[in-house]
Coordinates of C-alpha atoms in Angstrom, one line a residue:
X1 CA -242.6 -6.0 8.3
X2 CA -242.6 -9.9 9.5
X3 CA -239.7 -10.8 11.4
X4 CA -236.9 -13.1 10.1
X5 CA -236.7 -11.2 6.5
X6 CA -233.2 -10.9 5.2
X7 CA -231.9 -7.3 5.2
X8 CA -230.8 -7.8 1.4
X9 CA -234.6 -8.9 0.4
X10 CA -236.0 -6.3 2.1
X11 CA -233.8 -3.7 0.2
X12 CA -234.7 -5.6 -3.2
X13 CA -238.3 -5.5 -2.2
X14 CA -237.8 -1.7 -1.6
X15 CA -235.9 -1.0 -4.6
X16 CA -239.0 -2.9 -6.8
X17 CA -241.4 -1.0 -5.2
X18 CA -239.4 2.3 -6.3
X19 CA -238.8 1.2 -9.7
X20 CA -242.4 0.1 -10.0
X21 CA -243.8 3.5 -9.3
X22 CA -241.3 5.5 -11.4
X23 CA -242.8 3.1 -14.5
X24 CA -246.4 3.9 -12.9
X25 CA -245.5 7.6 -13.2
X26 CA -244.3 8.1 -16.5
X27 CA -247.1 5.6 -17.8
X28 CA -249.7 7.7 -17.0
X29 CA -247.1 11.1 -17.7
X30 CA -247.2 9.7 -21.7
X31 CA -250.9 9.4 -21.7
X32 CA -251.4 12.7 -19.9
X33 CA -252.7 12.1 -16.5
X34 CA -251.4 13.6 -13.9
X35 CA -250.2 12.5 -10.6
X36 CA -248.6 13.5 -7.3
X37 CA -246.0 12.8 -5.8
X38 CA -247.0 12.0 -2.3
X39 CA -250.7 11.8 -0.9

């Protein structure tokens, strides 16, 4: 990552990220697509 980001944005920035693939996931688990966890 760029230097200079705050340690606390980077976390909430991580965290998103998180959040926004668990919502990914069970999306596409309720219309029946699979997926896996790690490529």
């Amino acid at each position: 990552l760029k230097g200079g980001i705050d340690e606390e944005v980077k976390m909430s920035r991580l965290q998103l990220a998180k959040l926004t693939a668990s919502v990914i996931k069970k999306s596409l688990d309720i219309l029946g697509i699979k997926v896996v966890d790690k490529i």
